[in-house]
mmCIF file of C-alpha atoms in Angstrom:
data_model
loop_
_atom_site.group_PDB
_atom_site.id
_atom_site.type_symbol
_atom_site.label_atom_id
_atom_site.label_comp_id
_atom_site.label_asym_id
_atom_site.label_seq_id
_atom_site.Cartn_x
_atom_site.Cartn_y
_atom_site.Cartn_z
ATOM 1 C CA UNK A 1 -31.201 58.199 -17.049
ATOM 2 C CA UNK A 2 -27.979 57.420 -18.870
ATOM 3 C CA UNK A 3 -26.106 57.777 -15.146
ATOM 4 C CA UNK A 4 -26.768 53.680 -14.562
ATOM 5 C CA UNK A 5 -24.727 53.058 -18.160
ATOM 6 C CA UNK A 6 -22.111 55.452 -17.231
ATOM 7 C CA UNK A 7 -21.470 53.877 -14.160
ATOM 8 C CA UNK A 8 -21.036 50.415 -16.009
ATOM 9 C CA UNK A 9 -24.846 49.084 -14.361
ATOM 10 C CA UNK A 10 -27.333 46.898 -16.412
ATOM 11 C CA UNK A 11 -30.650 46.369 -15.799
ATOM 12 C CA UNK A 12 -32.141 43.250 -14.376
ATOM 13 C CA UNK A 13 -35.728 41.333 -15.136
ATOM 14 C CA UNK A 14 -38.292 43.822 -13.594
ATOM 15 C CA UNK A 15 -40.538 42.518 -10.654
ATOM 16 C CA UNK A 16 -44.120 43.642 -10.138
ATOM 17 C CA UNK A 17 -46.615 43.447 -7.066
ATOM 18 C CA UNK A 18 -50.142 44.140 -7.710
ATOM 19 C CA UNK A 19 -52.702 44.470 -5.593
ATOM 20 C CA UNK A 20 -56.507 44.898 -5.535
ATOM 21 C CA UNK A 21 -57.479 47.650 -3.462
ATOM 22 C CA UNK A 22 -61.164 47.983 -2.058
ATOM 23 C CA UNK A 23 -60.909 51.745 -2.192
ATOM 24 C CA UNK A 24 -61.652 54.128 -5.493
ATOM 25 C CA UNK A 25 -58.625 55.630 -7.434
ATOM 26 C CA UNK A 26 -58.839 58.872 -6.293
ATOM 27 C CA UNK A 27 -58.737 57.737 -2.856
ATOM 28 C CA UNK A 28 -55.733 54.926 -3.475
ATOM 29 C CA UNK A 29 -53.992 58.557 -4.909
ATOM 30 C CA UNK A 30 -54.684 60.852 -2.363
ATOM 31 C CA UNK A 31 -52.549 57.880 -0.505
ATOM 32 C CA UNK A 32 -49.874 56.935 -2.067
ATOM 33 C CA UNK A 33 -49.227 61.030 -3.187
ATOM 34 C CA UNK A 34 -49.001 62.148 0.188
ATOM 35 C CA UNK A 35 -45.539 64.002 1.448
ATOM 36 C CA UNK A 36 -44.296 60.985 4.158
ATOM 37 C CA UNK A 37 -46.674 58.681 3.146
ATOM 38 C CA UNK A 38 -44.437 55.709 3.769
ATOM 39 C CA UNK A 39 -44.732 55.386 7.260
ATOM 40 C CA UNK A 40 -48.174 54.735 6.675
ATOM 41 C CA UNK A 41 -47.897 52.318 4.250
ATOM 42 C CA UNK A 42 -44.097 50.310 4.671
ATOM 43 C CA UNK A 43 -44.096 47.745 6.824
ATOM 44 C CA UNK A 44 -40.439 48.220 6.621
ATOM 45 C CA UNK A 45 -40.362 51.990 7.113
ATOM 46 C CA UNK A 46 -39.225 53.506 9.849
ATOM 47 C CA UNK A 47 -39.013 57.429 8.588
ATOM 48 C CA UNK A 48 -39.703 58.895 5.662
ATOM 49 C CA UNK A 49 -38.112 62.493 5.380
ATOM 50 C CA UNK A 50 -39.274 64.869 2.439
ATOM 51 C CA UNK A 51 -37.322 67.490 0.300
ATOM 52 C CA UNK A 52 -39.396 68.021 -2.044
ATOM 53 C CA UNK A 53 -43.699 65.965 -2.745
ATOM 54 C CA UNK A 54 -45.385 65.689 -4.475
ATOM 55 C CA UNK A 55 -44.708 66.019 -7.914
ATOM 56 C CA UNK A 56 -41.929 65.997 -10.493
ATOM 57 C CA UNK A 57 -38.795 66.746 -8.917
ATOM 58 C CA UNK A 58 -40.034 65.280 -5.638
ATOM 59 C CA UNK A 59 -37.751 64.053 -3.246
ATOM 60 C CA UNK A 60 -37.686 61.649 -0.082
ATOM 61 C CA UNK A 61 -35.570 59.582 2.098
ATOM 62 C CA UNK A 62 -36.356 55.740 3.037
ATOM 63 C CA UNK A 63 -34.801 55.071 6.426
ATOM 64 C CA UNK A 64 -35.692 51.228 7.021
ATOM 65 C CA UNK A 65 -35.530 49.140 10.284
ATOM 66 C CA UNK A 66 -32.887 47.443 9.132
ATOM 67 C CA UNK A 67 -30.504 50.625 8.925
ATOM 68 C CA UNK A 68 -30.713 51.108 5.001
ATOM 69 C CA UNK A 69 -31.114 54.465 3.998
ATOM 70 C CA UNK A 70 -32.218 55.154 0.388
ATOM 71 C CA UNK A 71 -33.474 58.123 -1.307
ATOM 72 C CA UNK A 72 -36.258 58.202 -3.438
ATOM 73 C CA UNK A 73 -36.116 60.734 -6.745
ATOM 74 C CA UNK A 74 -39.054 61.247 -9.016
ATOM 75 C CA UNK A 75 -38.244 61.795 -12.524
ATOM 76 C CA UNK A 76 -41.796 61.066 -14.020
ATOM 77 C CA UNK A 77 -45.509 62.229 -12.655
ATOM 78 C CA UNK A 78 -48.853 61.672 -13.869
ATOM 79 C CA UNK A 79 -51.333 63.414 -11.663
ATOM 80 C CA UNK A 80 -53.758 60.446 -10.526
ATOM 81 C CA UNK A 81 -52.207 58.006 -12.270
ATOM 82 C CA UNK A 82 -48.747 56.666 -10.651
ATOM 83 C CA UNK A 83 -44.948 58.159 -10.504
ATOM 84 C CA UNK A 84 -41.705 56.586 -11.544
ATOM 85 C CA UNK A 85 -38.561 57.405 -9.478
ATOM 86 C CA UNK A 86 -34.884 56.690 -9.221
ATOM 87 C CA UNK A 87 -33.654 54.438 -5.987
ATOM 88 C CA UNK A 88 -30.594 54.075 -3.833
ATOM 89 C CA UNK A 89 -28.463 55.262 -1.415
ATOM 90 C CA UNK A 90 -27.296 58.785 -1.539
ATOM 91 C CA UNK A 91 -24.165 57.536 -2.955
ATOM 92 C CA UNK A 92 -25.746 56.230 -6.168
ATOM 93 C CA UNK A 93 -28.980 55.217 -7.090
ATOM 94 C CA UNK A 94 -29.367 51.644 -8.528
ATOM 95 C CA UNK A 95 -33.153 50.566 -9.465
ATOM 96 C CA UNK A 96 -35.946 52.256 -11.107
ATOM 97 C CA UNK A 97 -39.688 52.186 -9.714
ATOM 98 C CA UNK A 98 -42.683 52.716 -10.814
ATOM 99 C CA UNK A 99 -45.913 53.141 -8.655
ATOM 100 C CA UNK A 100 -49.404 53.277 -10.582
ATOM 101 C CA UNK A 101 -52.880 53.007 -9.709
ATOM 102 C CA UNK A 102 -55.919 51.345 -12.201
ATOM 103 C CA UNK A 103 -59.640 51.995 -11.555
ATOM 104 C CA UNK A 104 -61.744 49.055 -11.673
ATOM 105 C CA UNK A 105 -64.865 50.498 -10.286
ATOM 106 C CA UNK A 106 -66.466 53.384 -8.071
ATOM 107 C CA UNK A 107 -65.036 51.332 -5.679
ATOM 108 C CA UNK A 108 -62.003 49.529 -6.047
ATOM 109 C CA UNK A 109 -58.773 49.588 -7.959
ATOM 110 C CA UNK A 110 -55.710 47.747 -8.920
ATOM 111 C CA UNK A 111 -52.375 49.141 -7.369
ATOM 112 C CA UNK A 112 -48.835 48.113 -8.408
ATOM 113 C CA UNK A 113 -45.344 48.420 -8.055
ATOM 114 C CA UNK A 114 -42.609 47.346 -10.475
ATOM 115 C CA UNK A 115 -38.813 47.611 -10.180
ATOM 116 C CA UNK A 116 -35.961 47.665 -12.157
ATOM 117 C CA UNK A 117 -32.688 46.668 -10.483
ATOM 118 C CA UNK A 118 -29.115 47.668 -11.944
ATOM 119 C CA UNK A 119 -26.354 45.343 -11.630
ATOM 120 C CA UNK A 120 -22.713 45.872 -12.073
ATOM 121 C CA UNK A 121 -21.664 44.781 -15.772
ATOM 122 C CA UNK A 122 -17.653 44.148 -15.326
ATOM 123 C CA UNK A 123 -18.240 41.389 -12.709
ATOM 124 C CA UNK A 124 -17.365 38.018 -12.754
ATOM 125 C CA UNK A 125 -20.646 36.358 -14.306
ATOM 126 C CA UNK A 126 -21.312 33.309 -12.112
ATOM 127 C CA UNK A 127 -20.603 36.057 -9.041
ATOM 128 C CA UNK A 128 -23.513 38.390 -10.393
ATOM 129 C CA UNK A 129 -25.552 35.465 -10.968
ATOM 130 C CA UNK A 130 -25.127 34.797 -7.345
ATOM 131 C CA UNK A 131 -25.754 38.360 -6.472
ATOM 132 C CA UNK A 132 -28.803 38.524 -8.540
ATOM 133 C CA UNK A 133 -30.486 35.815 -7.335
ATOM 134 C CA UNK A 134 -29.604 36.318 -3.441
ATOM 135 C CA UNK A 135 -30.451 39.820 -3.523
ATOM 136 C CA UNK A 136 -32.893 40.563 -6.453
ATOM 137 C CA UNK A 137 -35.085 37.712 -7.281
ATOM 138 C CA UNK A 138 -35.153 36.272 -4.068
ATOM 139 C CA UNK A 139 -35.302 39.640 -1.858
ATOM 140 C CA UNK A 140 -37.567 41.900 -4.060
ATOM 141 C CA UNK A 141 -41.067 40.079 -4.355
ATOM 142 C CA UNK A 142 -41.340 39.346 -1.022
ATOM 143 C CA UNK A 143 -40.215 43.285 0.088
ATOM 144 C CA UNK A 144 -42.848 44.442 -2.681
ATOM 145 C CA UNK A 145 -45.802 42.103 -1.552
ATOM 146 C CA UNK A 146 -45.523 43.655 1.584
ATOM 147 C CA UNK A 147 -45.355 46.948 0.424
ATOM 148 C CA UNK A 148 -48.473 46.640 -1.784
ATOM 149 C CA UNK A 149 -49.726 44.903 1.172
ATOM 150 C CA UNK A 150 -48.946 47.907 3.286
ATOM 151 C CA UNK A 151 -50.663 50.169 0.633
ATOM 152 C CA UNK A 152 -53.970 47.704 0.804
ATOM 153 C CA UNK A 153 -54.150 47.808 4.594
ATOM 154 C CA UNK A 154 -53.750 51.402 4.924
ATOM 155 C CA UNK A 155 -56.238 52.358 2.309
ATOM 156 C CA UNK A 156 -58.809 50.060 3.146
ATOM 157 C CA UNK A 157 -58.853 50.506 6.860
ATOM 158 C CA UNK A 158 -57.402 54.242 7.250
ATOM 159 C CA UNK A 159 -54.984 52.473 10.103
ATOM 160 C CA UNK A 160 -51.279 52.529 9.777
ATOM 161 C CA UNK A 161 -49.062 48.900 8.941
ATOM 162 C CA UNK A 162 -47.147 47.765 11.898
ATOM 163 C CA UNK A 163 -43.639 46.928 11.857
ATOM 164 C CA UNK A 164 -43.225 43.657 10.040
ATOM 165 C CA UNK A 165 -46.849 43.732 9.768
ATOM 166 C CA UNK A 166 -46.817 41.474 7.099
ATOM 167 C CA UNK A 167 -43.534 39.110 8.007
ATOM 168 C CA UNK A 168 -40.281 40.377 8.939
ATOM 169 C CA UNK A 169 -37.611 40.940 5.730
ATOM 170 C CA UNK A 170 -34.163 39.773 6.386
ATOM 171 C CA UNK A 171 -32.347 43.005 4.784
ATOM 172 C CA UNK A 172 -35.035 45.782 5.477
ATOM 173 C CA UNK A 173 -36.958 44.914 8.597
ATOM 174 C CA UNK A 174 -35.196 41.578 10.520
ATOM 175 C CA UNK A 175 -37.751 40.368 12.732
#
């Protein structure tokens, strides 16, 4: 976890997406623990290659519309509850996320996602401010609403998210 100091990064302001799900906990798991389960689920997904899921020590690969590639690394598990992993390209990962399901009822139950993004530290600050904003605060709540979106549609209706099913995303998915 020390690899984003090493590599002179600092974290940002996390962003969360929730999401109340009309679908019990367990279910909302089964879900969002399944090897591949992305392409169900990402409207911005176009594969979703495994290594290694579930689990601790899982592995995956996001391959979006948009040509980013990032791999996915879990590094925390709770069985039922939600998993934290480390994101990025291959090259280097550079945000933290966290995926976690809430009961409410027999019924229905809150999902979220929060990230962490990590910045460069030795840049000039009115460029990361730029940076930040253009490609943090602005691009990351609307990528996770449609995520959790994703997520919502998928386990409420057992039917796959379209491409851009939710509104295209000008890095990920352009429409």
């Amino acid at each position: 976890m020390n690899d984003f100091a090493d590599r002179g990064l600092e974290p940002t302001t996390a962003i969360v997406a929730t999401q109340q799900i009309k679908a019990s906990a367990s279910d909302l798991w089964t879900v969002i623990s399944a090897p591949g389960n992305l392409t169900n689920i990402h409207p911005f997904c176009s594969t979703n290659p495994v290594e290694r899921w579930p689990g601790l020590g899982g592995a995956d690969h996001v391959h979006y519309y948009g040509g980013v590639h990032y791999r996915r690394d879990v590094f925390q598990w709770s069985e039922g509850e939600g998993y934290e992993l480390l994101v990025g390209p291959p090259s280097g990962k550079i945000a933290k996320a966290r995926w976690w399901v809430e009961a409410l009822s027999i019924s229905g139950c809150n999902f979220g996602i929060e990230v962490i993004s990590y910045v460069r530290s030795d840049v000039d600050p009115e460029a990361r401010e730029v940076y930040e904003r253009k490609m943090i605060r602005e691009a990351i709540p609307p990528y996770l609403r449609a995520v959790v979106q994703g997520v919502a549609h998928f386990a409420e209706t057992g039917e796959p998210v379209q491409r851009n099913q939710f509104g295209p995303h000008h890095i990920y998915s352009p429409g």
